[in-house]
XYZ file of C-alpha atoms in Angstrom:
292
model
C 280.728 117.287 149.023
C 279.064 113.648 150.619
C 276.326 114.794 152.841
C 276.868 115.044 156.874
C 274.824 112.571 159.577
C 272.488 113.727 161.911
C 273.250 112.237 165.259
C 269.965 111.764 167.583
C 272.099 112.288 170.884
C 270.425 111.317 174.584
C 272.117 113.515 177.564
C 271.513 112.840 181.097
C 268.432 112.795 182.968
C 269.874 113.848 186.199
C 273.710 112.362 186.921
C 275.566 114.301 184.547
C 277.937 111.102 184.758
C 275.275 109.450 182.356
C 276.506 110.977 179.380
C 278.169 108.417 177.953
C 281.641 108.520 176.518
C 280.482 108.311 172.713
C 278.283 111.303 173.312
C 281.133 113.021 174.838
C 283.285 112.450 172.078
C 280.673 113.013 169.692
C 279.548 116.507 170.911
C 282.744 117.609 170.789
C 283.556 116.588 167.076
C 280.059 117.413 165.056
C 279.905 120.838 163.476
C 276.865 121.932 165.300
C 274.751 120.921 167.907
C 270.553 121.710 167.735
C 269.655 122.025 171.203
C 266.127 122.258 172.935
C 267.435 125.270 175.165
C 271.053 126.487 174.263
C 271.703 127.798 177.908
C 271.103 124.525 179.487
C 272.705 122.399 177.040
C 275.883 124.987 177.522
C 275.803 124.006 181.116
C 276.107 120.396 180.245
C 278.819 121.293 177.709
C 280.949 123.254 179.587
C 281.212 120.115 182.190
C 282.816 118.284 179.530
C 285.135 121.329 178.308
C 282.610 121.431 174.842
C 282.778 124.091 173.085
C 280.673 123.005 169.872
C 278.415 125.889 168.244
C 274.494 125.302 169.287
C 271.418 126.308 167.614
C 268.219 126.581 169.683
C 265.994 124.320 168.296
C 262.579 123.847 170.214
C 258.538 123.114 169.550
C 258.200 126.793 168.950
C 260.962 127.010 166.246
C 261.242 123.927 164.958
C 259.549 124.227 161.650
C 261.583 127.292 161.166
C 264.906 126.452 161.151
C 264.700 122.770 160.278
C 265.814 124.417 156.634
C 268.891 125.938 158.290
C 270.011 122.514 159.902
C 269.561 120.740 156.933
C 271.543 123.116 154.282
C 274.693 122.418 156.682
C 274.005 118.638 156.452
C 273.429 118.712 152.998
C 277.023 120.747 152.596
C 278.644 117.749 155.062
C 278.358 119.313 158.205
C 277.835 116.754 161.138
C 274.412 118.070 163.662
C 273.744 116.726 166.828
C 270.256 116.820 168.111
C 269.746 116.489 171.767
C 266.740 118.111 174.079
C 267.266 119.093 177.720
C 267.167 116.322 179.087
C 266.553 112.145 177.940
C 266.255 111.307 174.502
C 264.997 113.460 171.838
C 261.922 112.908 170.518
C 260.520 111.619 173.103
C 257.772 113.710 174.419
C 260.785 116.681 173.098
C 261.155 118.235 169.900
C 263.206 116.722 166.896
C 260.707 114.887 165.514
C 259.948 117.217 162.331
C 263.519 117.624 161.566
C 264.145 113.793 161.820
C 261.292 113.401 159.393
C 262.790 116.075 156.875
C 266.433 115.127 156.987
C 265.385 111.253 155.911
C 262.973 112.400 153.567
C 266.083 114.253 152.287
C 268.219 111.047 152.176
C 270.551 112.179 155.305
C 271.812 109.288 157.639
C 270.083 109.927 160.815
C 272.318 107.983 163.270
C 271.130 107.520 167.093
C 273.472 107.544 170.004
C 271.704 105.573 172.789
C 271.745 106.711 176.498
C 268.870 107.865 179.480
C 265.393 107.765 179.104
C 263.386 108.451 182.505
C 260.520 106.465 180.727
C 262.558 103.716 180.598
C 264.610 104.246 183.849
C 261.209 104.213 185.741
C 260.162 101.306 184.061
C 262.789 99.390 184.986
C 262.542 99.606 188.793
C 259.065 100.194 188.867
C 258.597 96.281 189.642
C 255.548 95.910 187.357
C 254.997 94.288 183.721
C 258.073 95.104 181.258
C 257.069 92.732 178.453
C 254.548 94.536 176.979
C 253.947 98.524 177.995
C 252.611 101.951 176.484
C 254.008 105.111 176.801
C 251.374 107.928 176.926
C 253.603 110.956 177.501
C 252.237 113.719 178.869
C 248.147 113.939 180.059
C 246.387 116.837 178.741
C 246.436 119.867 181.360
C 242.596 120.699 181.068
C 240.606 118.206 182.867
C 238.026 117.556 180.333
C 240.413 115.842 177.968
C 242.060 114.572 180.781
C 239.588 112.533 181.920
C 238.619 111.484 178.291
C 242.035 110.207 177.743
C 242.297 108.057 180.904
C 239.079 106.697 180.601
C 240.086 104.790 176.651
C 243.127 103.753 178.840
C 240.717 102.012 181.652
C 240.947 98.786 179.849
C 244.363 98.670 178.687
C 246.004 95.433 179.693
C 249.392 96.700 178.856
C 251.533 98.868 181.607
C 251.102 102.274 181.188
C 254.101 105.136 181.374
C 252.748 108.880 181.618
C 255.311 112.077 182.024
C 253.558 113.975 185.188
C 253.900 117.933 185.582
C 254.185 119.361 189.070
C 251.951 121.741 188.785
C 249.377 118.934 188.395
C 250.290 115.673 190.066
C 247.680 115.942 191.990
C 244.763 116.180 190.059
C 246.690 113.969 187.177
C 246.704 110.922 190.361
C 243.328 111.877 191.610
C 242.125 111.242 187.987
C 243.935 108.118 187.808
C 242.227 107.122 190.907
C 238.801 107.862 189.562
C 239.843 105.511 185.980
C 241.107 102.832 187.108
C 240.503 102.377 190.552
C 242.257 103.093 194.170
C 243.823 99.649 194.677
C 245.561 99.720 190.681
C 249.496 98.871 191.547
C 251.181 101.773 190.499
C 254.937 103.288 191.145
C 256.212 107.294 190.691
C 259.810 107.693 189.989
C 260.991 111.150 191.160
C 263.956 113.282 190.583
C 265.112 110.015 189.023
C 269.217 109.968 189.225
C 269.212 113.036 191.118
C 270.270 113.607 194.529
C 267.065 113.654 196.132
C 265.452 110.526 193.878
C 262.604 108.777 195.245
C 260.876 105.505 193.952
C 257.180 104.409 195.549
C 255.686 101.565 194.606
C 251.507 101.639 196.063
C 247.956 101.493 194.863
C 247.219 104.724 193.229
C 244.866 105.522 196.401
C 247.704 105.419 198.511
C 250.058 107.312 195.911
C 247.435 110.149 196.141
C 247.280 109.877 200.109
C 250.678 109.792 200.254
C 251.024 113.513 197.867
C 248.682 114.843 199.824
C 250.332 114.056 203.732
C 253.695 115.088 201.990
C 255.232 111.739 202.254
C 255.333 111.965 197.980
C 256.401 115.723 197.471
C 254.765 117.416 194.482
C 258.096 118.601 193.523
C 260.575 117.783 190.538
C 260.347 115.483 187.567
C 257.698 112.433 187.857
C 256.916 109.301 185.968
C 253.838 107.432 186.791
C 253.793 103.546 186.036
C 250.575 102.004 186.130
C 249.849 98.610 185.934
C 247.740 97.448 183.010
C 243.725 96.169 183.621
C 243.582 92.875 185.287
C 242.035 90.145 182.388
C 239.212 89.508 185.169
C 238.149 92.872 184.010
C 238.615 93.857 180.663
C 234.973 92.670 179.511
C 233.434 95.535 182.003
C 235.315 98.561 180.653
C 233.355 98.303 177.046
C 232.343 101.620 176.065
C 229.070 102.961 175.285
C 229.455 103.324 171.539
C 231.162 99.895 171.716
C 227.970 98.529 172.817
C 226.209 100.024 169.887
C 227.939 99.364 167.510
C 228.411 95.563 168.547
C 224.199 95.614 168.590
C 224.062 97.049 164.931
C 226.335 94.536 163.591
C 225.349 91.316 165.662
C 221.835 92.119 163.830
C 223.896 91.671 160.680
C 226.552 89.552 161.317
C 227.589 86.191 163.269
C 228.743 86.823 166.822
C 232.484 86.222 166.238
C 232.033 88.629 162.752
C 230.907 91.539 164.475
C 233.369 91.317 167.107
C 236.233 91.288 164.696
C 234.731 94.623 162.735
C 234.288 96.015 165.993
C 237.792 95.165 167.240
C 238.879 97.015 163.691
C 237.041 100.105 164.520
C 237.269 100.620 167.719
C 240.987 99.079 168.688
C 239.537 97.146 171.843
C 240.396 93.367 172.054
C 238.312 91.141 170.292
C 238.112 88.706 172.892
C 236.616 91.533 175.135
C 233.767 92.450 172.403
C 232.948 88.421 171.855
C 231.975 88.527 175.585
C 230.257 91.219 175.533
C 228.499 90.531 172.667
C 227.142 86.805 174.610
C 226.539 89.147 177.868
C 224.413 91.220 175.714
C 222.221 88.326 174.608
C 223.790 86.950 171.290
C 224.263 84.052 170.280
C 227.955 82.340 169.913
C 229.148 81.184 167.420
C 230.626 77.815 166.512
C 233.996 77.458 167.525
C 236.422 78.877 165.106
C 239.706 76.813 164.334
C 241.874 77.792 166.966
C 239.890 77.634 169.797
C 237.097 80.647 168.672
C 237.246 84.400 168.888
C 241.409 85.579 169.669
């Protein structure tokens, strides 16, 4: 019997009218459907008179019945895999059994459709050309903090998922990285009835939270905008700086930037300047224009 497809299906983030009519149609004709949390994905059927069998699969599971999900593909069953909300995958589960079922040599097909990253993004009114999605922040500080601070320098936009239960210190963090006057933009309850989109400096997000103007309530997506080029050459890190002293002593300037860059992922640019602000001495021009 030819092998079944594993459908990668996105269900609405919000507006159940966002399912779109190939999911629909889809949902109702695979054999099964792997869902995050059965009893909210029945919800979403039973608005569309589905009555497809689900299995729960979730982070906690995942690695457990991954087998189960692909003996019925390998027998030709057809397996939808959609999380509670969004695309799977994305900051959701699926990502293990995606893995296994091409390492098997099943079709892994995806069916396109919401994203809040992406919805946020897209009215957020800042950078789209070029942007990084971080997910969710750690919840314990420490990492937090650690995190946001290899971020400081990033020139790209940044897209983080935001819990509740910790918008407020996640913000005040933000603050504290990359500055109060950072253009920023939250997206809440995005599609919902009660959806909200602010566009402020992070200082006056975080004002805003705490006066209630921005209620710490619902889903969130925080859009930052990326590190101004005026200054990306004073976020260089500490072991940055080290390690572009140990191998100026052994290299030319525009050499030890580029082994730097390699190591460390920073722009080269950014370590050829601070290299000269540190005292070396440039280089000749490279072909090109010198350092990229």
């Amino acid at each position: 019997m030819a092998e079944g497809t594993l459908f990668v299906v996105a269900t609405p983030i919000g507006n159940l009218a966002d399912l779109s009519p190939r999911a629909q149609r889809l949902l109702a004709q695979v054999d099964l459907i792997a869902a995050e949390d059965t009893r909210h994905t029945g919800r979403l059927l039973s608005q569309f008179g589905i009555e497809t069998p689900q299995m729960a699969l979730h982070e906690h599971n995942e690695q457990e019945v991954l087998e189960r999900v692909l003996e019925r593909l390998a027998t030709g069953a057809s397996v939808a895999l959609v999380s509670d909300a969004g695309t799977p995958l994305v900051s959701d589960p699926g990502y293990r059994l995606v893995r296994a079922a091409r390492a098997a040599g099943i079709a892994v097909s995806p069916v396109p459709g919401p994203s809040a990253l992406l919805a946020a993004l897209s009215v957020a009114g800042l950078p789209t050309d070029r942007f990084c999605f971080e997910g969710f922040l750690p919840a314990r500080a420490g990492p937090r903090r650690a995190r946001l601070k290899t971020l400081a320098a990033e020139p790209r936009t940044l897209i983080f998922y935001v819990s509740v239960h910790r918008v407020r210190d996640a913000l005040a963090d933000c603050v504290a990285a990359f500055g109060h006057d950072r253009t920023a933009f939250v997206g809440r309850e995005l599609t919902k009835l009660h959806e909200q989109g602010i566009a402020a400096p992070l200082g006056e997000l975080l004002a805003m939270l705490d006066d209630g103007r921005l209620p710490a309530r619902g889903e969130l997506v925080l859009v930052i905008g990326g590190a101004p080029e005026a200054t990306a050459g004073a976020a260089v890190q500490p072991f940055e700086r080290r390690l572009l002293e140990a191998l100026a002593a052994e290299l030319p300037a525009s050499r030890a930037a580029a082994v730097a860059a390699a190591v460390t992922g920073s722009p080269r640019q950014q370590l050829y300047r601070e290299l000269l602000a540190l005292g070396g001495r440039g280089d000749a021009p490279e072909e090109g224009g010198g350092p990229a």
